[in-house]
């Protein structure tokens, strides 16, 4: 049994050390303009931060969305409490 396994060990090690057959995909980063701001954010459930880059238009749209949600919440609370 040992005579059979000893010649197989180098083959197994060589198979593990071979290069992957799939080429690595490169991530294309968007060009950073003067109005683009990148922030590192901590996400819930992971200790790895992510980088988020947004333009001025995207930041403004996000702020408007937050304002709409807050307004809807205020209106809903006014309806339920009678104020």
PDB file of C-alpha atoms in Angstrom:
ATOM      1  CA  UNK A   1       0.000   0.000   0.000  1.00  0.00           C
ATOM      2  CA  UNK A   2       2.823   2.418   0.883  1.00  0.00           C
ATOM      3  CA  UNK A   3       4.552   1.584  -2.391  1.00  0.00           C
ATOM      4  CA  UNK A   4       1.447   2.655  -4.228  1.00  0.00           C
ATOM      5  CA  UNK A   5       0.932   5.948  -2.348  1.00  0.00           C
ATOM      6  CA  UNK A   6       4.526   7.228  -2.385  1.00  0.00           C
ATOM      7  CA  UNK A   7       4.703   7.760  -6.169  1.00  0.00           C
ATOM      8  CA  UNK A   8       1.311   9.516  -6.116  1.00  0.00           C
ATOM      9  CA  UNK A   9       2.336  12.194  -3.594  1.00  0.00           C
ATOM     10  CA  UNK A  10       4.448  14.239  -6.069  1.00  0.00           C
ATOM     11  CA  UNK A  11       1.607  14.070  -8.610  1.00  0.00           C
ATOM     12  CA  UNK A  12      -0.884  15.356  -6.074  1.00  0.00           C
ATOM     13  CA  UNK A  13       1.411  18.200  -5.047  1.00  0.00           C
ATOM     14  CA  UNK A  14       2.070  19.129  -8.680  1.00  0.00           C
ATOM     15  CA  UNK A  15      -1.672  19.234  -9.371  1.00  0.00           C
ATOM     16  CA  UNK A  16      -2.232  21.616  -6.467  1.00  0.00           C
ATOM     17  CA  UNK A  17       0.573  23.925  -7.565  1.00  0.00           C
ATOM     18  CA  UNK A  18      -0.572  24.319 -11.165  1.00  0.00           C
ATOM     19  CA  UNK A  19      -1.713  27.702 -12.441  1.00  0.00           C
ATOM     20  CA  UNK A  20      -5.451  28.322 -12.767  1.00  0.00           C
ATOM     21  CA  UNK A  21      -6.835  27.823 -16.239  1.00  0.00           C
ATOM     22  CA  UNK A  22      -9.211  30.798 -16.055  1.00  0.00           C
ATOM     23  CA  UNK A  23      -7.744  34.252 -16.629  1.00  0.00           C
ATOM     24  CA  UNK A  24      -8.286  36.757 -13.842  1.00  0.00           C
ATOM     25  CA  UNK A  25     -10.864  39.422 -14.524  1.00  0.00           C
ATOM     26  CA  UNK A  26      -9.642  42.944 -14.000  1.00  0.00           C
ATOM     27  CA  UNK A  27     -11.929  45.437 -12.336  1.00  0.00           C
ATOM     28  CA  UNK A  28     -12.256  48.657 -14.288  1.00  0.00           C
ATOM     29  CA  UNK A  29     -12.430  51.694 -12.042  1.00  0.00           C
ATOM     30  CA  UNK A  30     -14.379  54.719 -13.114  1.00  0.00           C
ATOM     31  CA  UNK A  31     -12.315  57.830 -13.719  1.00  0.00           C
ATOM     32  CA  UNK A  32     -12.400  60.049 -10.675  1.00  0.00           C
ATOM     33  CA  UNK A  33     -13.548  63.571 -11.449  1.00  0.00           C
ATOM     34  CA  UNK A  34     -13.208  66.559  -9.197  1.00  0.00           C
ATOM     35  CA  UNK A  35     -16.851  66.148  -8.094  1.00  0.00           C
ATOM     36  CA  UNK A  36     -16.483  62.415  -7.321  1.00  0.00           C
ATOM     37  CA  UNK A  37     -15.977  61.547  -3.676  1.00  0.00           C
ATOM     38  CA  UNK A  38     -14.968  58.064  -2.503  1.00  0.00           C
ATOM     39  CA  UNK A  39     -15.780  56.931   1.029  1.00  0.00           C
ATOM     40  CA  UNK A  40     -14.901  53.769   2.919  1.00  0.00           C
ATOM     41  CA  UNK A  41     -17.969  52.352   4.610  1.00  0.00           C
ATOM     42  CA  UNK A  42     -18.262  49.668   7.277  1.00  0.00           C
ATOM     43  CA  UNK A  43     -21.036  47.251   6.357  1.00  0.00           C
ATOM     44  CA  UNK A  44     -23.182  45.356   8.812  1.00  0.00           C
ATOM     45  CA  UNK A  45     -22.222  41.707   9.163  1.00  0.00           C
ATOM     46  CA  UNK A  46     -18.643  41.981   7.934  1.00  0.00           C
ATOM     47  CA  UNK A  47     -15.404  43.451   9.174  1.00  0.00           C
ATOM     48  CA  UNK A  48     -14.266  44.321   5.646  1.00  0.00           C
ATOM     49  CA  UNK A  49     -14.968  47.925   4.659  1.00  0.00           C
ATOM     50  CA  UNK A  50     -16.151  48.748   1.164  1.00  0.00           C
ATOM     51  CA  UNK A  51     -15.260  51.758  -0.970  1.00  0.00           C
ATOM     52  CA  UNK A  52     -18.146  53.704  -2.429  1.00  0.00           C
ATOM     53  CA  UNK A  53     -17.545  56.425  -5.013  1.00  0.00           C
ATOM     54  CA  UNK A  54     -20.377  58.803  -5.923  1.00  0.00           C
ATOM     55  CA  UNK A  55     -20.668  61.862  -8.098  1.00  0.00           C
ATOM     56  CA  UNK A  56     -22.291  65.113  -7.004  1.00  0.00           C
ATOM     57  CA  UNK A  57     -25.499  64.151  -8.846  1.00  0.00           C
ATOM     58  CA  UNK A  58     -25.676  60.796  -7.067  1.00  0.00           C
ATOM     59  CA  UNK A  59     -25.100  62.400  -3.665  1.00  0.00           C
ATOM     60  CA  UNK A  60     -27.824  64.988  -4.362  1.00  0.00           C
ATOM     61  CA  UNK A  61     -30.284  62.274  -5.460  1.00  0.00           C
ATOM     62  CA  UNK A  62     -29.561  60.287  -2.283  1.00  0.00           C
ATOM     63  CA  UNK A  63     -30.129  63.366  -0.107  1.00  0.00           C
ATOM     64  CA  UNK A  64     -33.422  64.085  -1.890  1.00  0.00           C
ATOM     65  CA  UNK A  65     -34.507  60.484  -1.356  1.00  0.00           C
ATOM     66  CA  UNK A  66     -33.772  60.746   2.370  1.00  0.00           C
ATOM     67  CA  UNK A  67     -35.709  64.017   2.568  1.00  0.00           C
ATOM     68  CA  UNK A  68     -38.718  62.391   0.862  1.00  0.00           C
ATOM     69  CA  UNK A  69     -38.674  59.448   3.282  1.00  0.00           C
ATOM     70  CA  UNK A  70     -38.456  61.789   6.276  1.00  0.00           C
ATOM     71  CA  UNK A  71     -41.348  63.877   4.948  1.00  0.00           C
ATOM     72  CA  UNK A  72     -43.465  60.766   4.379  1.00  0.00           C
ATOM     73  CA  UNK A  73     -42.671  59.574   7.918  1.00  0.00           C
ATOM     74  CA  UNK A  74     -43.674  62.943   9.392  1.00  0.00           C
ATOM     75  CA  UNK A  75     -46.925  62.933   7.393  1.00  0.00           C
ATOM     76  CA  UNK A  76     -47.718  59.377   8.460  1.00  0.00           C
ATOM     77  CA  UNK A  77     -47.058  60.146  12.129  1.00  0.00           C
ATOM     78  CA  UNK A  78     -49.326  63.183  11.876  1.00  0.00           C
ATOM     79  CA  UNK A  79     -52.119  61.010  10.500  1.00  0.00           C
ATOM     80  CA  UNK A  80     -51.802  58.367  13.196  1.00  0.00           C
ATOM     81  CA  UNK A  81     -51.433  60.708  16.192  1.00  0.00           C
ATOM     82  CA  UNK A  82     -53.983  63.282  15.034  1.00  0.00           C
ATOM     83  CA  UNK A  83     -51.584  66.240  15.168  1.00  0.00           C
TER      84      UNK A  83
END
